[in-house]
Every structure is written in structure tokens, then in C-alpha cells.
Amino acid sequence: DQGLPDAQNNLGFSYAHGLGVKQNWGEAIQWYSRAADQGHALAQANLGSCYGAGEGVPQDWAESTKWYQRSAAQGFALGQSNLGVAYANGQGIQQDFVQAYMWYSLALSSIPSVDRDGRELALTNRNRLAELMTSEEIEEAEKAAYQWKSTEL
């Protein structure tokens, strides 16, 4: 262990999926945590997913959301999209459609165009959510996303 967060995250992924090593969720969590604690956005999103699914750790929506928030705050699309899901469903955080819509919108602006599946999922989630919202709520969410993007630059 040389403290390299990219390598730590990759090792966590290998243990989580049994790639070149025997699948071991305990090891996966350990390596994801090391990278996530150093601010690695993908490791933070991966750790959030583990807590949300209860893989290698007891299911804990609040802990899951905490890691998604850290990842999303760095502008990482997967963290943003997953944080949108947490807000939409009230998982680990109070349900808030405006926040969910905002995070889906931010994810859409962060997902590379080559990631068609990721873009389609975020767009589908945002469109489904929009059906439950008023036009004023959508406008508020779009304004919040714009303001967030403006401060990120």
C-alpha cells in the first residue's frame, strides 16, 4: 500500500468483482475506504453503492448518501446521479424532488457523451421525476443546478 488512491480504488473494484482475485467484500470495502478517505470521487461513489446495497457492510442509507454527497461535490457524475436517486427516494436523506432534479441535471452535464447508458439513465430518472413536479419546482431545480455549476467553475 503506497497510498495511491487510483490503485486503491482499482484494487477495491477487483475484490468487489472477483477480478484476478477471489471476491472479498471486506477487502473491497477496506480499499475503497482508503481511497475515498483521500478524496477519490469514484471510490466515494463505489463506497456509497456498497452501503446502499449492503455489500460488505450492513445496509446504511445515511452512510451511502454521505459518500454520494462527497463524490457529487467534486462534480463526479456517478456520485451526482446516485445522490439524485437518494433525494428522489428519500434514502438516507429527506426526500426532495427539487434537489433530486438538480443532481440529475448536474450529472447529465458531467457524464461524457460516449457514456450513452449513463446519460440515458440520468435523463430517464430526471424525466420521470419531472412528471411528479410542478413547473415552479422544475424551474427552481434548474436554477439551483445553474448556480451550482457557476460556483464550480
PDB file of C-alpha atoms in Angstrom:
ATOM      1  CA  ASP A   1       0.000   0.000   0.000  1.00  0.00           C
ATOM      2  CA  GLN A   2       1.693   3.164  -1.240  1.00  0.00           C
ATOM      3  CA  GLY A   3      -1.293   5.417  -0.589  1.00  0.00           C
ATOM      4  CA  LEU A   4      -2.221   5.800  -4.259  1.00  0.00           C
ATOM      5  CA  PRO A   5      -5.995   6.367  -4.386  1.00  0.00           C
ATOM      6  CA  ASP A   6      -6.427   5.277  -8.032  1.00  0.00           C
ATOM      7  CA  ALA A   7      -4.681   1.985  -7.289  1.00  0.00           C
ATOM      8  CA  GLN A   8      -6.612   1.555  -4.037  1.00  0.00           C
ATOM      9  CA  ASN A   9      -9.936   2.081  -5.799  1.00  0.00           C
ATOM     10  CA  ASN A  10      -8.948  -0.335  -8.567  1.00  0.00           C
ATOM     11  CA  LEU A  11      -7.962  -2.945  -6.004  1.00  0.00           C
ATOM     12  CA  GLY A  12     -11.295  -2.437  -4.232  1.00  0.00           C
ATOM     13  CA  PHE A  13     -13.086  -2.932  -7.540  1.00  0.00           C
ATOM     14  CA  SER A  14     -11.086  -6.100  -8.207  1.00  0.00           C
ATOM     15  CA  TYR A  15     -12.038  -7.541  -4.824  1.00  0.00           C
ATOM     16  CA  ALA A  16     -15.675  -6.478  -5.221  1.00  0.00           C
ATOM     17  CA  HIS A  17     -15.995  -8.212  -8.571  1.00  0.00           C
ATOM     18  CA  GLY A  18     -13.504 -11.064  -8.211  1.00  0.00           C
ATOM     19  CA  LEU A  19     -11.240  -9.786 -10.990  1.00  0.00           C
ATOM     20  CA  GLY A  20      -7.876 -11.532 -10.699  1.00  0.00           C
ATOM     21  CA  VAL A  21      -8.526 -12.206  -7.016  1.00  0.00           C
ATOM     22  CA  LYS A  22     -11.103 -14.132  -5.059  1.00  0.00           C
ATOM     23  CA  GLN A  23     -14.153 -11.949  -4.453  1.00  0.00           C
ATOM     24  CA  ASN A  24     -13.930 -10.494  -0.965  1.00  0.00           C
ATOM     25  CA  TRP A  25     -16.271  -7.687   0.054  1.00  0.00           C
ATOM     26  CA  GLY A  26     -14.344  -6.999   3.256  1.00  0.00           C
ATOM     27  CA  GLU A  27     -11.191  -6.295   1.253  1.00  0.00           C
ATOM     28  CA  ALA A  28     -13.181  -4.270  -1.277  1.00  0.00           C
ATOM     29  CA  ILE A  29     -14.587  -2.032   1.461  1.00  0.00           C
ATOM     30  CA  GLN A  30     -11.151  -1.628   3.021  1.00  0.00           C
ATOM     31  CA  TRP A  31      -9.561  -0.475  -0.267  1.00  0.00           C
ATOM     32  CA  TYR A  32     -12.490   1.698  -1.324  1.00  0.00           C
ATOM     33  CA  SER A  33     -12.410   3.347   2.107  1.00  0.00           C
ATOM     34  CA  ARG A  34      -8.698   4.126   1.882  1.00  0.00           C
ATOM     35  CA  ALA A  35      -9.147   5.796  -1.489  1.00  0.00           C
ATOM     36  CA  ALA A  36     -12.392   7.521  -0.505  1.00  0.00           C
ATOM     37  CA  ASP A  37     -10.802   8.980   2.626  1.00  0.00           C
ATOM     38  CA  GLN A  38      -8.213  10.593   0.343  1.00  0.00           C
ATOM     39  CA  GLY A  39     -10.976  12.256  -1.678  1.00  0.00           C
ATOM     40  CA  HIS A  40     -11.111   9.843  -4.631  1.00  0.00           C
ATOM     41  CA  ALA A  41     -14.524  10.604  -6.178  1.00  0.00           C
ATOM     42  CA  LEU A  42     -15.034   7.207  -7.848  1.00  0.00           C
ATOM     43  CA  ALA A  43     -14.084   5.362  -4.656  1.00  0.00           C
ATOM     44  CA  GLN A  44     -16.544   7.551  -2.753  1.00  0.00           C
ATOM     45  CA  ALA A  45     -19.310   6.645  -5.218  1.00  0.00           C
ATOM     46  CA  ASN A  46     -18.324   2.969  -5.054  1.00  0.00           C
ATOM     47  CA  LEU A  47     -18.372   3.034  -1.256  1.00  0.00           C
ATOM     48  CA  GLY A  48     -21.772   4.739  -1.351  1.00  0.00           C
ATOM     49  CA  SER A  49     -23.062   1.957  -3.580  1.00  0.00           C
ATOM     50  CA  CYS A  50     -21.745  -0.690  -1.183  1.00  0.00           C
ATOM     51  CA  TYR A  51     -23.529   0.913   1.765  1.00  0.00           C
ATOM     52  CA  GLY A  52     -26.709   1.342  -0.268  1.00  0.00           C
ATOM     53  CA  ALA A  53     -26.734  -2.286  -1.374  1.00  0.00           C
ATOM     54  CA  GLY A  54     -25.385  -3.734   1.864  1.00  0.00           C
ATOM     55  CA  GLU A  55     -22.416  -5.302   0.075  1.00  0.00           C
ATOM     56  CA  GLY A  56     -19.571  -5.953   2.504  1.00  0.00           C
ATOM     57  CA  VAL A  57     -21.183  -3.726   5.120  1.00  0.00           C
ATOM     58  CA  PRO A  58     -24.614  -3.569   6.735  1.00  0.00           C
ATOM     59  CA  GLN A  59     -27.011  -1.594   4.551  1.00  0.00           C
ATOM     60  CA  ASP A  60     -26.956   2.022   5.705  1.00  0.00           C
ATOM     61  CA  TRP A  61     -28.700   4.625   3.550  1.00  0.00           C
ATOM     62  CA  ALA A  62     -27.355   7.565   5.558  1.00  0.00           C
ATOM     63  CA  GLU A  63     -23.767   6.358   5.132  1.00  0.00           C
ATOM     64  CA  SER A  64     -24.436   5.679   1.456  1.00  0.00           C
ATOM     65  CA  THR A  65     -25.754   9.199   0.947  1.00  0.00           C
ATOM     66  CA  LYS A  66     -22.801  10.705   2.824  1.00  0.00           C
ATOM     67  CA  TRP A  67     -20.385   9.150   0.342  1.00  0.00           C
ATOM     68  CA  TYR A  68     -22.516  10.142  -2.652  1.00  0.00           C
ATOM     69  CA  GLN A  69     -22.541  13.731  -1.365  1.00  0.00           C
ATOM     70  CA  ARG A  70     -18.750  13.771  -1.141  1.00  0.00           C
ATOM     71  CA  SER A  71     -18.401  12.363  -4.637  1.00  0.00           C
ATOM     72  CA  ALA A  72     -21.061  14.666  -6.102  1.00  0.00           C
ATOM     73  CA  ALA A  73     -19.471  17.734  -4.520  1.00  0.00           C
ATOM     74  CA  GLN A  74     -16.395  17.054  -6.662  1.00  0.00           C
ATOM     75  CA  GLY A  75     -18.505  17.160  -9.826  1.00  0.00           C
ATOM     76  CA  PHE A  76     -18.326  13.393 -10.334  1.00  0.00           C
ATOM     77  CA  ALA A  77     -21.275  12.297 -12.476  1.00  0.00           C
ATOM     78  CA  LEU A  78     -21.872   8.906 -10.838  1.00  0.00           C
ATOM     79  CA  GLY A  79     -21.953  10.483  -7.390  1.00  0.00           C
ATOM     80  CA  GLN A  80     -24.292  13.195  -8.669  1.00  0.00           C
ATOM     81  CA  SER A  81     -26.673  10.731 -10.302  1.00  0.00           C
ATOM     82  CA  ASN A  82     -26.727   8.456  -7.262  1.00  0.00           C
ATOM     83  CA  LEU A  83     -27.299  11.437  -4.980  1.00  0.00           C
ATOM     84  CA  GLY A  84     -30.253  12.317  -7.204  1.00  0.00           C
ATOM     85  CA  VAL A  85     -31.648   8.836  -6.605  1.00  0.00           C
ATOM     86  CA  ALA A  86     -31.176   9.243  -2.840  1.00  0.00           C
ATOM     87  CA  TYR A  87     -33.070  12.548  -2.837  1.00  0.00           C
ATOM     88  CA  ALA A  88     -35.798  11.215  -5.136  1.00  0.00           C
ATOM     89  CA  ASN A  89     -36.424   8.190  -2.918  1.00  0.00           C
ATOM     90  CA  GLY A  90     -35.649   9.711   0.468  1.00  0.00           C
ATOM     91  CA  GLN A  91     -32.887   7.171   1.077  1.00  0.00           C
ATOM     92  CA  GLY A  92     -30.570   8.372   3.823  1.00  0.00           C
ATOM     93  CA  ILE A  93     -31.783  11.914   3.385  1.00  0.00           C
ATOM     94  CA  GLN A  94     -35.121  13.705   3.413  1.00  0.00           C
ATOM     95  CA  GLN A  95     -36.954  13.263   0.124  1.00  0.00           C
ATOM     96  CA  ASP A  96     -36.579  16.389  -2.003  1.00  0.00           C
ATOM     97  CA  PHE A  97     -37.585  16.339  -5.666  1.00  0.00           C
ATOM     98  CA  VAL A  98     -36.020  19.734  -6.372  1.00  0.00           C
ATOM     99  CA  GLN A  99     -32.639  18.526  -5.103  1.00  0.00           C
ATOM    100  CA  ALA A 100     -33.029  15.224  -6.965  1.00  0.00           C
ATOM    101  CA  TYR A 101     -33.793  17.012 -10.241  1.00  0.00           C
ATOM    102  CA  MET A 102     -30.856  19.353  -9.688  1.00  0.00           C
ATOM    103  CA  TRP A 103     -28.415  16.468  -9.138  1.00  0.00           C
ATOM    104  CA  TYR A 104     -29.731  14.553 -12.155  1.00  0.00           C
ATOM    105  CA  SER A 105     -29.246  17.703 -14.252  1.00  0.00           C
ATOM    106  CA  LEU A 106     -25.719  18.164 -12.954  1.00  0.00           C
ATOM    107  CA  ALA A 107     -24.952  14.515 -13.679  1.00  0.00           C
ATOM    108  CA  LEU A 108     -26.208  14.949 -17.234  1.00  0.00           C
ATOM    109  CA  SER A 109     -23.840  17.870 -17.739  1.00  0.00           C
ATOM    110  CA  SER A 110     -20.933  15.847 -16.288  1.00  0.00           C
ATOM    111  CA  ILE A 111     -21.435  12.479 -17.998  1.00  0.00           C
ATOM    112  CA  PRO A 112     -19.255  12.137 -21.109  1.00  0.00           C
ATOM    113  CA  SER A 113     -21.243  11.893 -24.335  1.00  0.00           C
ATOM    114  CA  VAL A 114     -19.694   8.475 -25.025  1.00  0.00           C
ATOM    115  CA  ASP A 115     -21.391   7.086 -21.893  1.00  0.00           C
ATOM    116  CA  ARG A 116     -24.775   6.626 -23.545  1.00  0.00           C
ATOM    117  CA  ASP A 117     -26.099   4.276 -20.855  1.00  0.00           C
ATOM    118  CA  GLY A 118     -25.189   6.645 -18.038  1.00  0.00           C
ATOM    119  CA  ARG A 119     -26.719   9.620 -19.842  1.00  0.00           C
ATOM    120  CA  GLU A 120     -29.878   7.671 -20.670  1.00  0.00           C
ATOM    121  CA  LEU A 121     -30.323   6.547 -17.066  1.00  0.00           C
ATOM    122  CA  ALA A 122     -29.879  10.063 -15.644  1.00  0.00           C
ATOM    123  CA  LEU A 123     -32.213  11.513 -18.281  1.00  0.00           C
ATOM    124  CA  THR A 124     -34.859   8.840 -17.682  1.00  0.00           C
ATOM    125  CA  ASN A 125     -34.680   9.382 -13.918  1.00  0.00           C
ATOM    126  CA  ARG A 126     -34.951  13.148 -14.323  1.00  0.00           C
ATOM    127  CA  ASN A 127     -37.863  12.898 -16.768  1.00  0.00           C
ATOM    128  CA  ARG A 128     -39.785  10.517 -14.503  1.00  0.00           C
ATOM    129  CA  LEU A 129     -39.231  12.850 -11.594  1.00  0.00           C
ATOM    130  CA  ALA A 130     -40.376  15.866 -13.631  1.00  0.00           C
ATOM    131  CA  GLU A 131     -43.774  14.204 -14.050  1.00  0.00           C
ATOM    132  CA  LEU A 132     -44.218  14.465 -10.260  1.00  0.00           C
ATOM    133  CA  MET A 133     -43.115  18.094 -10.022  1.00  0.00           C
ATOM    134  CA  THR A 134     -44.707  21.464 -10.685  1.00  0.00           C
ATOM    135  CA  SER A 135     -43.216  23.757 -13.313  1.00  0.00           C
ATOM    136  CA  GLU A 136     -42.117  26.065 -10.483  1.00  0.00           C
ATOM    137  CA  GLU A 137     -40.218  23.227  -8.789  1.00  0.00           C
ATOM    138  CA  ILE A 138     -38.508  22.311 -12.067  1.00  0.00           C
ATOM    139  CA  GLU A 139     -37.539  25.939 -12.610  1.00  0.00           C
ATOM    140  CA  GLU A 140     -36.159  26.116  -9.058  1.00  0.00           C
ATOM    141  CA  ALA A 141     -34.134  22.938  -9.636  1.00  0.00           C
ATOM    142  CA  GLU A 142     -32.751  24.187 -12.952  1.00  0.00           C
ATOM    143  CA  LYS A 143     -31.762  27.482 -11.342  1.00  0.00           C
ATOM    144  CA  ALA A 144     -30.056  25.650  -8.469  1.00  0.00           C
ATOM    145  CA  ALA A 145     -28.135  23.455 -10.936  1.00  0.00           C
ATOM    146  CA  TYR A 146     -27.034  26.511 -12.892  1.00  0.00           C
ATOM    147  CA  GLN A 147     -25.876  28.245  -9.712  1.00  0.00           C
ATOM    148  CA  TRP A 148     -24.012  25.134  -8.565  1.00  0.00           C
ATOM    149  CA  LYS A 149     -22.259  24.863 -11.941  1.00  0.00           C
ATOM    150  CA  SER A 150     -21.386  28.570 -11.828  1.00  0.00           C
ATOM    151  CA  THR A 151     -19.681  28.236  -8.452  1.00  0.00           C
ATOM    152  CA  GLU A 152     -17.866  25.087  -9.573  1.00  0.00           C
ATOM    153  CA  LEU A 153     -16.087  26.900 -12.418  1.00  0.00           C
TER     154      LEU A 153
END
